[in-house]
Structure formats: structure tokens, C-alpha cells
Coordinates of C-alpha atoms and ligand atoms in Angstrom, one line a residue:
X1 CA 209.3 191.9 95.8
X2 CA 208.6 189.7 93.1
X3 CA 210.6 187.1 94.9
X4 CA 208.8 187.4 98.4
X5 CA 205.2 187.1 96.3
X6 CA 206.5 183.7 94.6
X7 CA 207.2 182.4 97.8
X8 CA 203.9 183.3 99.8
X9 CA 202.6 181.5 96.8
X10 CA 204.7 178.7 97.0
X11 CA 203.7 178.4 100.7
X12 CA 200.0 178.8 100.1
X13 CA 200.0 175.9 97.4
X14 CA 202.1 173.2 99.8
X15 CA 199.2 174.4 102.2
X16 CA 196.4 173.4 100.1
X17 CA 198.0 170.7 98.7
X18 CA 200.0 169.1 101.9
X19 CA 196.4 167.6 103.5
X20 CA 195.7 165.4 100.4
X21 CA 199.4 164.7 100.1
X22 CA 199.5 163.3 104.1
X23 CA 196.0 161.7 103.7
X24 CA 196.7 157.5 104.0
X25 CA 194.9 155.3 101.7
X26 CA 192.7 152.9 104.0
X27 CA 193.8 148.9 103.2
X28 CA 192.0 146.0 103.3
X29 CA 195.5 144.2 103.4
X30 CA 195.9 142.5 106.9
X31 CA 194.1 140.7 109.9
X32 CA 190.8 141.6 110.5
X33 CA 188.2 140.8 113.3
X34 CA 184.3 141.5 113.5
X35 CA 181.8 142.4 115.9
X36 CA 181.1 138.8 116.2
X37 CA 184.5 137.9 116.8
X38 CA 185.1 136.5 113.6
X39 CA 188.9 136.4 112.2
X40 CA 189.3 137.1 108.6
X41 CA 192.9 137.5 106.8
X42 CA 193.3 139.2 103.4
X43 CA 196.4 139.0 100.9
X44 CA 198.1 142.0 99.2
X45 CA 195.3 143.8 96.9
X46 CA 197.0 143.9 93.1
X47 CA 196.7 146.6 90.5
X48 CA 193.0 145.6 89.4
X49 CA 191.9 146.0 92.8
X50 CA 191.7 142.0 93.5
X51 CA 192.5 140.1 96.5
X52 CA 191.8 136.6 98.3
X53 CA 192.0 135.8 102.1
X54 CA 190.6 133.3 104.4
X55 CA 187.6 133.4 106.5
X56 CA 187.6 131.6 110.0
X57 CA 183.7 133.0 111.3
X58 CA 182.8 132.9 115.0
X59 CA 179.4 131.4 114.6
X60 CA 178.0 129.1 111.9
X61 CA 174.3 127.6 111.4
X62 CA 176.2 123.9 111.7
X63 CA 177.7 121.8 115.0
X64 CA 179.8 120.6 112.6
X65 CA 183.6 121.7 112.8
X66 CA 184.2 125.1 111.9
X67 CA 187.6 125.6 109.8
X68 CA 188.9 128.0 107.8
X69 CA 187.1 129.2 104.4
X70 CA 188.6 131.2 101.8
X71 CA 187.9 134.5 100.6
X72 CA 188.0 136.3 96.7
X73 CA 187.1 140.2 96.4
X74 CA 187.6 143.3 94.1
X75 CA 188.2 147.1 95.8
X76 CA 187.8 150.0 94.0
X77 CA 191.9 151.2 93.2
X78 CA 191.3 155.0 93.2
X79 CA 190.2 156.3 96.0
X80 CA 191.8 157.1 99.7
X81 CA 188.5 155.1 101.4
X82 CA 187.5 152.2 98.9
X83 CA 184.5 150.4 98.6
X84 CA 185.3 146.6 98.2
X85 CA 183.2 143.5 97.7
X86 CA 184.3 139.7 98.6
X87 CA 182.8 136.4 98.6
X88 CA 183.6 133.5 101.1
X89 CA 182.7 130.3 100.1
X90 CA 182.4 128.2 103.0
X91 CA 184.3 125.0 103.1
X92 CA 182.3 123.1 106.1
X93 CA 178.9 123.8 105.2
X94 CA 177.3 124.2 101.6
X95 CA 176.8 127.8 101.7
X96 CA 178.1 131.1 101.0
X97 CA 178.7 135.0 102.4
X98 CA 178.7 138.5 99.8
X99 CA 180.2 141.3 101.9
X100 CA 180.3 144.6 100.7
X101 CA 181.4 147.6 102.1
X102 CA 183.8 150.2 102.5
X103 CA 186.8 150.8 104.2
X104 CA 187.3 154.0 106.7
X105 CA 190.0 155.8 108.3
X106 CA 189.8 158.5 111.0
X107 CA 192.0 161.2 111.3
X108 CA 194.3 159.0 113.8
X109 CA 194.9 156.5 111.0
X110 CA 192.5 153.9 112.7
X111 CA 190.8 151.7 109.5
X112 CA 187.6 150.3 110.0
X113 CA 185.7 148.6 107.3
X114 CA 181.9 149.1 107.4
X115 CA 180.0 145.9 106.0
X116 CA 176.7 144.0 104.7
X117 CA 176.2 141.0 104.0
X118 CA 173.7 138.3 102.5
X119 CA 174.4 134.3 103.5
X120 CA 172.9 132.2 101.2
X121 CA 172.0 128.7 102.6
X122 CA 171.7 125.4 100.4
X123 CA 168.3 124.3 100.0
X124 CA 167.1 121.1 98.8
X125 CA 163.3 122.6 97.4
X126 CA 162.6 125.8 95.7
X127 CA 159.5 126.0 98.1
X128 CA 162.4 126.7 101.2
X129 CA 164.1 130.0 98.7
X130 CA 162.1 132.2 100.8
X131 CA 163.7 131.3 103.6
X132 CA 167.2 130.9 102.0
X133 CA 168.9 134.2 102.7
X134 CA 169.6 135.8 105.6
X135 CA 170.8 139.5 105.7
X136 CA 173.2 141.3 108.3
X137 CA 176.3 144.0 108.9
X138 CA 179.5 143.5 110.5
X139 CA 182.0 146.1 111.9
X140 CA 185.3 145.0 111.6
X141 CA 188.9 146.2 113.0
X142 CA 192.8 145.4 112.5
X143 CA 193.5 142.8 114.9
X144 CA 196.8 143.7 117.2
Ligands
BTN201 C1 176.9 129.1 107.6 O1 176.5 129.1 108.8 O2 176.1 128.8 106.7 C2 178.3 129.5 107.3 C3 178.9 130.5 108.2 C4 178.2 131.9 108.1 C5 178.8 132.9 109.1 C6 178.1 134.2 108.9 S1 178.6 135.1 107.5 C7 177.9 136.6 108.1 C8 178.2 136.6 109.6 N1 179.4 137.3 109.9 C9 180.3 136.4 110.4 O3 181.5 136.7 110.7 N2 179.8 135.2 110.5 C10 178.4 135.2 110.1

């Protein structure tokens, strides 16, 4: 009796456990690409929650040639779904992109990270800082 009791425990606790056990933490490691059809790629994420990537954006507020920017950001480390911040620091034109947002997974396994952003353009007069910074979101998927 006391045996059979232990067990049904046993068995209820992997059943209340086993969900948070399976559930996959959501990483920003990998090829990414946005709503606008921009490309991004970001590194392994280390134990700090840091990581660097490039940045290769669809559109740009330049005719110029568009190339490849890099990327540092910082994730929160404990969480299944973290919320991350990054910078891109744009290497053809003299401005630069804060993203933050947080990364999402359905019950699939399909990540999705949910994001803001402000782009601050260079200015040459204070009087234009009104003008300066320009605010948006950006969906963005694993590229296959
Ligand atoms: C610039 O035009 O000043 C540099 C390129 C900015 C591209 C922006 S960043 C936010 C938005 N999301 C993208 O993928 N591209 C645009």
C-alpha cells in the first residue's frame, strides 16, 4: 500500500514538473529576417547574457551602398522567453538603431522576437534634434 501511494506520487510530481522540464528556452542565436526584409545574424549569447552579430537592413535613408553593420546586445539569462536589447551601429551612414524586445516561442517551437526601435540620425544643428529620431517595430523570424 505504502508502495502503490509513493508511486502515484512519484507520477503526479513528473506530471507537474515534466511541462517546465520540456519547455525550450527561446534563442536569439542564429539568422534572423524582419518584416522589412532585413537580414540580421547574431553570435552565441555567453553567460552574462552578451552577444554581437551583424546587421544587413533592407532599407536605409541613403543611395549610398548599403553593407553590412555590426550588432552588440545584452539578453536577460534566466528566463525561457528573454527580453534582449542591441545596438547596431551603422557602418555606411552616420547613424544608429536601439532594438529592444523579447524573444517568443509558441507551443510548436517557432521563436519569434517581438521588437522597437529608435534610429537616431546625425545632425549637423541642434535646431534639427526634433527631427532626429524616428521610432518603429520589427517582427522578426529564423530564416530557413
Ligand atoms: C539609416 O538609414 O540611417 C540606417 C539604416 C536604418 C535601417 C532601419 S533600423 C530600423 C528599421 N528596421 C530595419 O530593418 N531597417 C530599418
Amino acid at each position: 500500500m505504502v508502495h502503490a501511494t509513493s508511486s502515484v506520487l512519484l507520477l503526479l510530481s513528473l506530471a507537474l514538473l515534466a511541462p517546465g522540464l520540456s519547455a525550450k528556452k527561446c534563442s536569439l542565436t542564429g539568422n534572423w529576417t524582419n518584416d522589412l526584409g532585413s537580414n540580421m545574424t547574431i553570435g552565441a549569447v555567453n553567460d552574462k547574457g552578451e552577444f554581437g552579430g551583424t546587421y544587413l537592413t533592407a532599407v536605409a535613408d541613403t543611395t549610398s551602398n548599403i553593407t553590412r553593420s555590426p550588432l552588440l546586445g545584452i539578453q536577460n539569462n534566466t528566463v525561457q522567453q528573454p527580453t534582449f536589447g542591441f545596438t547596431v551601429q551603422w557602418t555606411f551612414i552616420e547613424s544608429t538603431t536601439v532594438f529592444t524586445g523579447q524573444c517568443f516561442m509558441d507551443k510548436k517551437g517557432k521563436e519569434v522576437l517581438k521588437t522597437m526601435w529608435l534610429l537616431r540620425s546625425n545632425v549637423g544643428d541642434t535646431g534639427d534634434d526634433w527631427k532626429a529620431t524616428r521610432v518603429g517595430n520589427n517582427v522578426f523570424t529564423r530564416l530557413k
